[in-house]
Amino acid sequence: MLTILMTLAAVQDSGTVFRGRANQIQVPIPRVEAAAVIDGVLDDAVWAEAARLVDFSQFQPVDGRAADDPTEVFVWYSGDAIYFGIRAHEIHGDVVRATDANRDNIASDDHVQILLDTGNDRRLAFLFGVNPLGVQQDGTRSDQFGGGAGGRSATGGGVGNLNPLDGTVDLNPDFTFESRGRVVTGGYEVEIRIPFKSLRYQERDIQSWGINVLRRVQHSGFQDTWTPAVRASASFLGQSGTLEGLQGITRGLVLEMTPTTTGRMDGRPTATGWDYQSTQEFGADVRWGIRQDLTLNGTVNPDFSQVEADVGQVVLNERFALFFPEKRPFFLDGLELFDTPNQLIYTRQILSPEGGVKVVGKLGRTNVAALVAGDDSKTSLRGGDTPIFGVARLRSDIGRNSTLGAVVTTREDGADFSRLLSTDMRLYHSNLYYVEVQAAQSWTDSAGVSRNDPLLAITWDRTGRAWGFNYGVSAIGDGFRAAAGFVNRVGIVNARLFNRLTGYGGPDALVETYGLFGGVSRIWSYSGLDNGAIEGSESISPSATLRGGWRIGGSVSRNFFSYDPAQYSGITVERQGAGAIDTVGFAVPEPERNLWGGSVRVTTPTYRQFTATANVSFGRAPIFREAAPGRSFRVDATIDLRPTTALRGALQFTRLTLDRRRDGSRFSTETIPRLKVEYQLNRSIFFRFIGQYAARSRTALRDRTGRPLLVDGEQDQGSTTNQVTMDWLFSYRPTPGTLFYLGYGATLEEPREFRFNNLRRTNDGFFGKLSYLFRL
């Protein structure tokens, strides 16, 4: 503590101080023609000339209070970069949490995030995060809570969220910047240099940027913010401060080329042994900064050889397609600019592209994002053609925070096509509210069958400190298709009315926040509104945040479902008469009503060496394959372990059982444990192991009286799979874009679950990747 106080005294009267709680958030940023050594030691003389951002406020769990632990942020710029120095004080002793984590994996550490709104439009900000050792986290943050073109955290705003600070955060992009940090007596210090070459910003001689600084303190569970941001606002970025008077800054030539070579050797068992087939591919990505706020990306044979495996999901009682986030490198740059309500752009629909061109940026007050890509001919509906995807997204600023947007998408596949046109508006009003409206129309011609139908949606949201709501109605026609998007259910009209109540405890209270979230939803058939609702629910969910970071919650709900006769067109029932067996048609039963259910959820604080979450849900549920009533029981648990600063582990466990309500017999079981272990040898070298076991079993289908069901004339026999997947990876990545991967993956199966004594390897593979970023 003495070290920090002496250093603080030396600069106390130097520079200009801007106190957040006093609303001194307009900062004329100093320009200094100098450079600082980025070593995590704030001892360069130039830091005395920096502007100082101090006097942070608590935002989570309770907004408006003075931060317990003081934070100072120093900021200045030169002609080619902006510099930040962070001095995070810790008055509670030796409680700083810091690990040698992999990039972006610092959520469990103490950390600071810098939000730079370089367009100064209060809609989108670059995010630069660091932990006490300078380990980097980077991405973007938006207040536009769309579906996300690739799927990202969308936990902000909205009525059901008690932490709107998160907003829509995408940590997939990687920006080149320097950072170093160190833990000192009484806190930690970090130095950061962000070159202007890594940013997109306005085409102006003199400009202002939005800024805010957030600090996460793990031992208390508190989140602090430099600006006096409050929960009673529909926009978090709209409460940012401003860096004023940046001039003469130079982005320089932004031209990057990343050649890539990958090699794979995949093996499968044959009658005479294992057969391995090897492939080697070459590709390249090019990125050119056309101007300061516009970037052109091109790719030839883009490499998607090694992304982290998707987390296993339960699938046996799902009616609709499951969503997986985008992880492929080419699509990630500027992905946030493709965001739309209702997920009309979803880049994972481009399955195996052979090449593509993308332009992203901002022209005046309009965000521009356009993409053209050619998919592999193997993905063609008829075979032989090269499907072409075209996507364009425009979104213009209106007023202080509102936007007006348009979307055009197409998938051209020989004579087949699927095209879509949409417009949307997000309008903020009265500080606490926003209205979001979207109207879309699709035209699809596939195999000689033409379809066209609309999508219409409207949402009204209030984000208040104690009371909020989210009301919405959407209608999606039976013939609506989004070939470049993710709309997994059509032919419905959906209405929802949800409200949130939140209370706050006093300083040092055991219960820091407590809330109640509840509402009603109804779904009607788009073509049968007069027939009444086909699905619906009423639910209420209490929650609380306790001192130290404990979080507890639960829910009680009542649901009803109707069975879609079209889903059972090939189903018949086996009937045994006097010495003969025949079949009769399957009669789709009446809707399932009064399906009561509940859940309980507990999350521990972020301790130095572990964090854990457990969720148990149970209740009555429909068994869709049999169109019969059932009971479900599900457990989801996660334990994140940090035994050393370099070693991390994550154990996830999911188990879902479905029992028939008529006799209590088991219909299906899914058990999915997953282990992920990471070892960070240093900032560049990283080892990872992922092991997952997916045990799924389902009994033969029966009707409500126990008679066998036939599917297309064949008696269903049920199914069982017990699959183990293992992936090993060695990674050397000194800078984003320059890397060397070497890995091995295998899939094994066994007849009985979790025996591990008769495992049979069904496929495996070795892979390697080498890429180098040339940056001019």
mmCIF file of N, CA, C and O in Angstrom, residues 684-750:
data_model
loop_
_atom_site.group_PDB
_atom_site.id
_atom_site.type_symbol
_atom_site.label_atom_id
_atom_site.label_comp_id
_atom_site.label_asym_id
_atom_site.label_seq_id
_atom_site.Cartn_x
_atom_site.Cartn_y
_atom_site.Cartn_z
ATOM 1 N N SER A 684 2.410 -16.943 -25.008
ATOM 2 C CA SER A 684 2.316 -17.420 -26.385
ATOM 3 C C SER A 684 2.012 -18.904 -26.512
ATOM 4 O O SER A 684 1.447 -19.330 -27.509
ATOM 5 N N ILE A 685 2.404 -19.718 -25.528
ATOM 6 C CA ILE A 685 2.298 -21.171 -25.652
ATOM 7 C C ILE A 685 1.174 -21.686 -24.754
ATOM 8 O O ILE A 685 1.119 -21.383 -23.570
ATOM 9 N N PHE A 686 0.343 -22.529 -25.363
ATOM 10 C CA PHE A 686 -0.908 -22.917 -24.725
ATOM 11 C C PHE A 686 -1.185 -24.375 -25.046
ATOM 12 O O PHE A 686 -1.041 -24.822 -26.190
ATOM 13 N N PHE A 687 -1.570 -25.169 -24.051
ATOM 14 C CA PHE A 687 -1.970 -26.564 -24.229
ATOM 15 C C PHE A 687 -3.439 -26.704 -23.813
ATOM 16 O O PHE A 687 -3.871 -26.100 -22.830
ATOM 17 N N ARG A 688 -4.186 -27.532 -24.549
ATOM 18 C CA ARG A 688 -5.599 -27.715 -24.230
ATOM 19 C C ARG A 688 -6.021 -29.162 -24.473
ATOM 20 O O ARG A 688 -5.609 -29.787 -25.453
ATOM 21 N N PHE A 689 -6.848 -29.671 -23.574
ATOM 22 C CA PHE A 689 -7.488 -30.972 -23.751
ATOM 23 C C PHE A 689 -8.983 -30.811 -23.518
ATOM 24 O O PHE A 689 -9.412 -30.176 -22.545
ATOM 25 N N ILE A 690 -9.783 -31.388 -24.405
ATOM 26 C CA ILE A 690 -11.235 -31.410 -24.242
ATOM 27 C C ILE A 690 -11.696 -32.855 -24.377
ATOM 28 O O ILE A 690 -11.409 -33.525 -25.371
ATOM 29 N N GLY A 691 -12.371 -33.334 -23.360
ATOM 30 C CA GLY A 691 -12.961 -34.660 -23.412
ATOM 31 C C GLY A 691 -14.444 -34.583 -23.100
ATOM 32 O O GLY A 691 -14.857 -33.904 -22.152
ATOM 33 N N GLN A 692 -15.251 -35.254 -23.899
ATOM 34 C CA GLN A 692 -16.702 -35.215 -23.704
ATOM 35 C C GLN A 692 -17.289 -36.601 -23.924
ATOM 36 O O GLN A 692 -16.905 -37.309 -24.858
ATOM 37 N N TYR A 693 -18.191 -36.971 -23.049
ATOM 38 C CA TYR A 693 -18.907 -38.243 -23.170
ATOM 39 C C TYR A 693 -20.392 -37.906 -23.352
ATOM 40 O O TYR A 693 -20.979 -37.222 -22.510
ATOM 41 N N ALA A 694 -20.970 -38.382 -24.439
ATOM 42 C CA ALA A 694 -22.394 -38.159 -24.697
ATOM 43 C C ALA A 694 -23.099 -39.518 -24.701
ATOM 44 O O ALA A 694 -22.942 -40.295 -25.658
ATOM 45 N N ALA A 695 -23.828 -39.797 -23.633
ATOM 46 C CA ALA A 695 -24.587 -41.049 -23.515
ATOM 47 C C ALA A 695 -26.057 -40.739 -23.723
ATOM 48 O O ALA A 695 -26.672 -40.025 -22.924
ATOM 49 N N ARG A 696 -26.616 -41.288 -24.798
ATOM 50 C CA ARG A 696 -28.016 -41.023 -25.125
ATOM 51 C C ARG A 696 -28.729 -42.344 -25.362
ATOM 52 O O ARG A 696 -28.250 -43.195 -26.117
ATOM 53 N N SER A 697 -29.871 -42.489 -24.739
ATOM 54 C CA SER A 697 -30.662 -43.706 -24.942
ATOM 55 C C SER A 697 -32.137 -43.349 -24.965
ATOM 56 O O SER A 697 -32.584 -42.480 -24.221
ATOM 57 N N ARG A 698 -32.863 -44.022 -25.837
ATOM 58 C CA ARG A 698 -34.314 -43.834 -25.950
ATOM 59 C C ARG A 698 -34.952 -45.186 -26.180
ATOM 60 O O ARG A 698 -34.487 -45.988 -26.995
ATOM 61 N N THR A 699 -36.029 -45.443 -25.467
ATOM 62 C CA THR A 699 -36.726 -46.720 -25.621
ATOM 63 C C THR A 699 -37.597 -46.696 -26.874
ATOM 64 O O THR A 699 -37.817 -45.651 -27.494
ATOM 65 N N ALA A 700 -38.100 -47.865 -27.242
ATOM 66 C CA ALA A 700 -39.006 -47.962 -28.390
ATOM 67 C C ALA A 700 -40.255 -47.116 -28.149
ATOM 68 O O ALA A 700 -40.752 -47.006 -27.026
ATOM 69 N N LEU A 701 -40.767 -46.534 -29.225
ATOM 70 C CA LEU A 701 -41.927 -45.652 -29.116
ATOM 71 C C LEU A 701 -43.192 -46.440 -28.807
ATOM 72 O O LEU A 701 -43.439 -47.523 -29.359
ATOM 73 N N ARG A 702 -44.002 -45.846 -27.911
ATOM 74 C CA ARG A 702 -45.285 -46.452 -27.521
ATOM 75 C C ARG A 702 -46.356 -45.370 -27.515
ATOM 76 O O ARG A 702 -46.073 -44.188 -27.311
ATOM 77 N N ASP A 703 -47.607 -45.792 -27.729
ATOM 78 C CA ASP A 703 -48.674 -44.811 -27.608
ATOM 79 C C ASP A 703 -49.094 -44.697 -26.145
ATOM 80 O O ASP A 703 -48.506 -45.312 -25.253
ATOM 81 N N ARG A 704 -50.134 -43.978 -25.884
ATOM 82 C CA ARG A 704 -50.546 -43.701 -24.507
ATOM 83 C C ARG A 704 -51.067 -44.921 -23.767
ATOM 84 O O ARG A 704 -51.158 -44.902 -22.542
ATOM 85 N N THR A 705 -51.407 -45.951 -24.517
ATOM 86 C CA THR A 705 -51.879 -47.177 -23.866
ATOM 87 C C THR A 705 -50.790 -48.245 -23.814
ATOM 88 O O THR A 705 -51.049 -49.358 -23.349
ATOM 89 N N GLY A 706 -49.597 -47.925 -24.318
ATOM 90 C CA GLY A 706 -48.502 -48.881 -24.285
ATOM 91 C C GLY A 706 -48.311 -49.681 -25.544
ATOM 92 O O GLY A 706 -47.427 -50.537 -25.617
ATOM 93 N N ARG A 707 -49.118 -49.447 -26.588
ATOM 94 C CA ARG A 707 -48.972 -50.203 -27.828
ATOM 95 C C ARG A 707 -47.800 -49.665 -28.645
ATOM 96 O O ARG A 707 -47.542 -48.456 -28.667
ATOM 97 N N PRO A 708 -47.073 -50.544 -29.362
ATOM 98 C CA PRO A 708 -45.919 -50.096 -30.155
ATOM 99 C C PRO A 708 -46.350 -49.145 -31.272
ATOM 100 O O PRO A 708 -47.418 -49.296 -31.873
ATOM 101 N N LEU A 709 -45.489 -48.181 -31.559
ATOM 102 C CA LEU A 709 -45.686 -47.262 -32.676
ATOM 103 C C LEU A 709 -44.770 -47.641 -33.825
ATOM 104 O O LEU A 709 -43.604 -48.025 -33.619
ATOM 105 N N LEU A 710 -45.282 -47.565 -35.042
ATOM 106 C CA LEU A 710 -44.512 -47.843 -36.243
ATOM 107 C C LEU A 710 -44.223 -46.536 -36.960
ATOM 108 O O LEU A 710 -45.104 -45.664 -37.066
ATOM 109 N N VAL A 711 -43.017 -46.402 -37.451
ATOM 110 C CA VAL A 711 -42.611 -45.228 -38.201
ATOM 111 C C VAL A 711 -42.425 -45.649 -39.648
ATOM 112 O O VAL A 711 -41.549 -46.476 -39.965
ATOM 113 N N ASP A 712 -43.266 -45.126 -40.528
ATOM 114 C CA ASP A 712 -43.258 -45.507 -41.945
ATOM 115 C C ASP A 712 -43.331 -47.021 -42.111
ATOM 116 O O ASP A 712 -42.637 -47.629 -42.933
ATOM 117 N N GLY A 713 -44.172 -47.639 -41.289
ATOM 118 C CA GLY A 713 -44.421 -49.067 -41.405
ATOM 119 C C GLY A 713 -43.448 -49.956 -40.672
ATOM 120 O O GLY A 713 -43.639 -51.176 -40.632
ATOM 121 N N GLU A 714 -42.397 -49.399 -40.091
ATOM 122 C CA GLU A 714 -41.401 -50.179 -39.374
ATOM 123 C C GLU A 714 -41.521 -49.915 -37.879
ATOM 124 O O GLU A 714 -41.654 -48.769 -37.453
ATOM 125 N N GLN A 715 -41.472 -51.010 -37.106
ATOM 126 C CA GLN A 715 -41.576 -50.838 -35.665
ATOM 127 C C GLN A 715 -40.318 -50.153 -35.125
ATOM 128 O O GLN A 715 -39.199 -50.588 -35.401
ATOM 129 N N ASP A 716 -40.514 -49.094 -34.373
ATOM 130 C CA ASP A 716 -39.382 -48.368 -33.807
ATOM 131 C C ASP A 716 -38.730 -49.196 -32.705
ATOM 132 O O ASP A 716 -39.416 -49.763 -31.848
ATOM 133 N N GLN A 717 -37.387 -49.262 -32.733
ATOM 134 C CA GLN A 717 -36.648 -50.065 -31.776
ATOM 135 C C GLN A 717 -35.912 -49.237 -30.728
ATOM 136 O O GLN A 717 -35.170 -49.788 -29.916
ATOM 137 N N GLY A 718 -36.102 -47.941 -30.756
ATOM 138 C CA GLY A 718 -35.352 -47.098 -29.836
ATOM 139 C C GLY A 718 -33.934 -46.863 -30.339
ATOM 140 O O GLY A 718 -33.565 -47.264 -31.448
ATOM 141 N N SER A 719 -33.106 -46.254 -29.546
ATOM 142 C CA SER A 719 -31.739 -45.963 -29.967
ATOM 143 C C SER A 719 -30.850 -45.807 -28.744
ATOM 144 O O SER A 719 -31.306 -45.413 -27.669
ATOM 145 N N THR A 720 -29.563 -46.131 -28.949
ATOM 146 C CA THR A 720 -28.563 -45.963 -27.898
ATOM 147 C C THR A 720 -27.247 -45.555 -28.529
ATOM 148 O O THR A 720 -26.786 -46.195 -29.482
ATOM 149 N N THR A 721 -26.653 -44.488 -28.046
ATOM 150 C CA THR A 721 -25.305 -44.101 -28.458
ATOM 151 C C THR A 721 -24.524 -43.689 -27.222
ATOM 152 O O THR A 721 -25.034 -42.954 -26.369
ATOM 153 N N ASN A 722 -23.314 -44.191 -27.132
ATOM 154 C CA ASN A 722 -22.396 -43.836 -26.047
ATOM 155 C C ASN A 722 -21.085 -43.420 -26.709
ATOM 156 O O ASN A 722 -20.275 -44.271 -27.079
ATOM 157 N N GLN A 723 -20.909 -42.143 -26.859
ATOM 158 C CA GLN A 723 -19.817 -41.614 -27.675
ATOM 159 C C GLN A 723 -18.869 -40.773 -26.844
ATOM 160 O O GLN A 723 -19.290 -39.891 -26.087
ATOM 161 N N VAL A 724 -17.585 -41.049 -27.004
ATOM 162 C CA VAL A 724 -16.536 -40.289 -26.332
ATOM 163 C C VAL A 724 -15.744 -39.533 -27.395
ATOM 164 O O VAL A 724 -15.326 -40.125 -28.395
ATOM 165 N N THR A 725 -15.552 -38.240 -27.197
ATOM 166 C CA THR A 725 -14.698 -37.450 -28.089
ATOM 167 C C THR A 725 -13.585 -36.835 -27.265
ATOM 168 O O THR A 725 -13.790 -36.391 -26.131
ATOM 169 N N MET A 726 -12.392 -36.821 -27.856
ATOM 170 C CA MET A 726 -11.224 -36.256 -27.201
ATOM 171 C C MET A 726 -10.463 -35.405 -28.201
ATOM 172 O O MET A 726 -10.255 -35.814 -29.355
ATOM 173 N N ASP A 727 -10.046 -34.219 -27.764
ATOM 174 C CA ASP A 727 -9.273 -33.311 -28.609
ATOM 175 C C ASP A 727 -8.090 -32.783 -27.816
ATOM 176 O O ASP A 727 -8.260 -32.278 -26.690
ATOM 177 N N TRP A 728 -6.906 -32.888 -28.414
ATOM 178 C CA TRP A 728 -5.680 -32.357 -27.826
ATOM 179 C C TRP A 728 -5.166 -31.259 -28.731
ATOM 180 O O TRP A 728 -5.206 -31.369 -29.957
ATOM 181 N N LEU A 729 -4.662 -30.185 -28.147
ATOM 182 C CA LEU A 729 -4.165 -29.071 -28.953
ATOM 183 C C LEU A 729 -2.941 -28.438 -28.311
ATOM 184 O O LEU A 729 -2.934 -28.158 -27.106
ATOM 185 N N PHE A 730 -1.911 -28.223 -29.132
ATOM 186 C CA PHE A 730 -0.774 -27.379 -28.774
ATOM 187 C C PHE A 730 -0.860 -26.133 -29.629
ATOM 188 O O PHE A 730 -1.033 -26.199 -30.847
ATOM 189 N N SER A 731 -0.762 -24.972 -28.997
ATOM 190 C CA SER A 731 -0.906 -23.707 -29.711
ATOM 191 C C SER A 731 0.249 -22.783 -29.378
ATOM 192 O O SER A 731 0.578 -22.582 -28.200
ATOM 193 N N TYR A 732 0.848 -22.236 -30.423
ATOM 194 C CA TYR A 732 1.845 -21.178 -30.267
ATOM 195 C C TYR A 732 1.324 -19.965 -31.025
ATOM 196 O O TYR A 732 1.172 -19.992 -32.247
ATOM 197 N N ARG A 733 0.973 -18.900 -30.295
ATOM 198 C CA ARG A 733 0.394 -17.712 -30.917
ATOM 199 C C ARG A 733 1.037 -16.481 -30.295
ATOM 200 O O ARG A 733 0.542 -15.920 -29.320
ATOM 201 N N PRO A 734 2.132 -16.000 -30.856
ATOM 202 C CA PRO A 734 2.787 -14.817 -30.292
ATOM 203 C C PRO A 734 1.979 -13.543 -30.483
ATOM 204 O O PRO A 734 2.020 -12.643 -29.649
ATOM 205 N N THR A 735 1.231 -13.448 -31.600
ATOM 206 C CA THR A 735 0.375 -12.297 -31.875
ATOM 207 C C THR A 735 -0.868 -12.799 -32.601
ATOM 208 O O THR A 735 -0.845 -13.883 -33.214
ATOM 209 N N PRO A 736 -1.975 -12.049 -32.551
ATOM 210 C CA PRO A 736 -3.153 -12.467 -33.317
ATOM 211 C C PRO A 736 -2.812 -12.615 -34.796
ATOM 212 O O PRO A 736 -2.170 -11.757 -35.397
ATOM 213 N N GLY A 737 -3.206 -13.724 -35.390
ATOM 214 C CA GLY A 737 -2.947 -13.974 -36.806
ATOM 215 C C GLY A 737 -1.731 -14.831 -37.059
ATOM 216 O O GLY A 737 -1.694 -15.585 -38.032
ATOM 217 N N THR A 738 -0.717 -14.729 -36.236
ATOM 218 C CA THR A 738 0.474 -15.551 -36.364
ATOM 219 C C THR A 738 0.386 -16.695 -35.361
ATOM 220 O O THR A 738 0.349 -16.456 -34.152
ATOM 221 N N LEU A 739 0.349 -17.914 -35.879
ATOM 222 C CA LEU A 739 0.154 -19.025 -34.956
ATOM 223 C C LEU A 739 0.595 -20.341 -35.580
ATOM 224 O O LEU A 739 0.738 -20.476 -36.799
ATOM 225 N N PHE A 740 0.793 -21.300 -34.701
ATOM 226 C CA PHE A 740 1.079 -22.678 -35.090
ATOM 227 C C PHE A 740 0.248 -23.585 -34.204
ATOM 228 O O PHE A 740 0.313 -23.498 -32.974
ATOM 229 N N TYR A 741 -0.581 -24.411 -34.830
ATOM 230 C CA TYR A 741 -1.407 -25.380 -34.121
ATOM 231 C C TYR A 741 -0.925 -26.791 -34.459
ATOM 232 O O TYR A 741 -0.559 -27.085 -35.606
ATOM 233 N N LEU A 742 -0.997 -27.669 -33.485
ATOM 234 C CA LEU A 742 -0.765 -29.084 -33.714
ATOM 235 C C LEU A 742 -1.701 -29.843 -32.788
ATOM 236 O O LEU A 742 -1.711 -29.596 -31.577
ATOM 237 N N GLY A 743 -2.487 -30.749 -33.346
ATOM 238 C CA GLY A 743 -3.477 -31.398 -32.512
ATOM 239 C C GLY A 743 -3.867 -32.783 -32.975
ATOM 240 O O GLY A 743 -3.493 -33.232 -34.065
ATOM 241 N N TYR A 744 -4.615 -33.443 -32.123
ATOM 242 C CA TYR A 744 -5.120 -34.787 -32.401
ATOM 243 C C TYR A 744 -6.518 -34.909 -31.809
ATOM 244 O O TYR A 744 -6.782 -34.421 -30.697
ATOM 245 N N GLY A 745 -7.418 -35.527 -32.551
ATOM 246 C CA GLY A 745 -8.770 -35.747 -32.069
ATOM 247 C C GLY A 745 -9.228 -37.151 -32.390
ATOM 248 O O GLY A 745 -8.833 -37.735 -33.412
ATOM 249 N N ALA A 746 -10.069 -37.696 -31.522
ATOM 250 C CA ALA A 746 -10.560 -39.062 -31.734
ATOM 251 C C ALA A 746 -11.975 -39.192 -31.203
ATOM 252 O O ALA A 746 -12.373 -38.504 -30.257
ATOM 253 N N THR A 747 -12.730 -40.089 -31.826
ATOM 254 C CA THR A 747 -14.078 -40.432 -31.384
ATOM 255 C C THR A 747 -14.132 -41.924 -31.113
ATOM 256 O O THR A 747 -13.682 -42.732 -31.929
ATOM 257 N N LEU A 748 -14.669 -42.290 -29.964
ATOM 258 C CA LEU A 748 -14.795 -43.688 -29.560
ATOM 259 C C LEU A 748 -16.237 -43.961 -29.141
ATOM 260 O O LEU A 748 -16.948 -43.057 -28.696
ATOM 261 N N GLU A 749 -16.642 -45.213 -29.268
ATOM 262 C CA GLU A 749 -17.976 -45.612 -28.860
ATOM 263 C C GLU A 749 -17.905 -46.920 -28.075
ATOM 264 O O GLU A 749 -16.964 -47.711 -28.234
ATOM 265 N N GLU A 750 -18.911 -47.137 -27.207
ATOM 266 C CA GLU A 750 -19.008 -48.390 -26.470
ATOM 267 C C GLU A 750 -20.480 -48.775 -26.356
ATOM 268 O O GLU A 750 -21.369 -47.921 -26.419
#
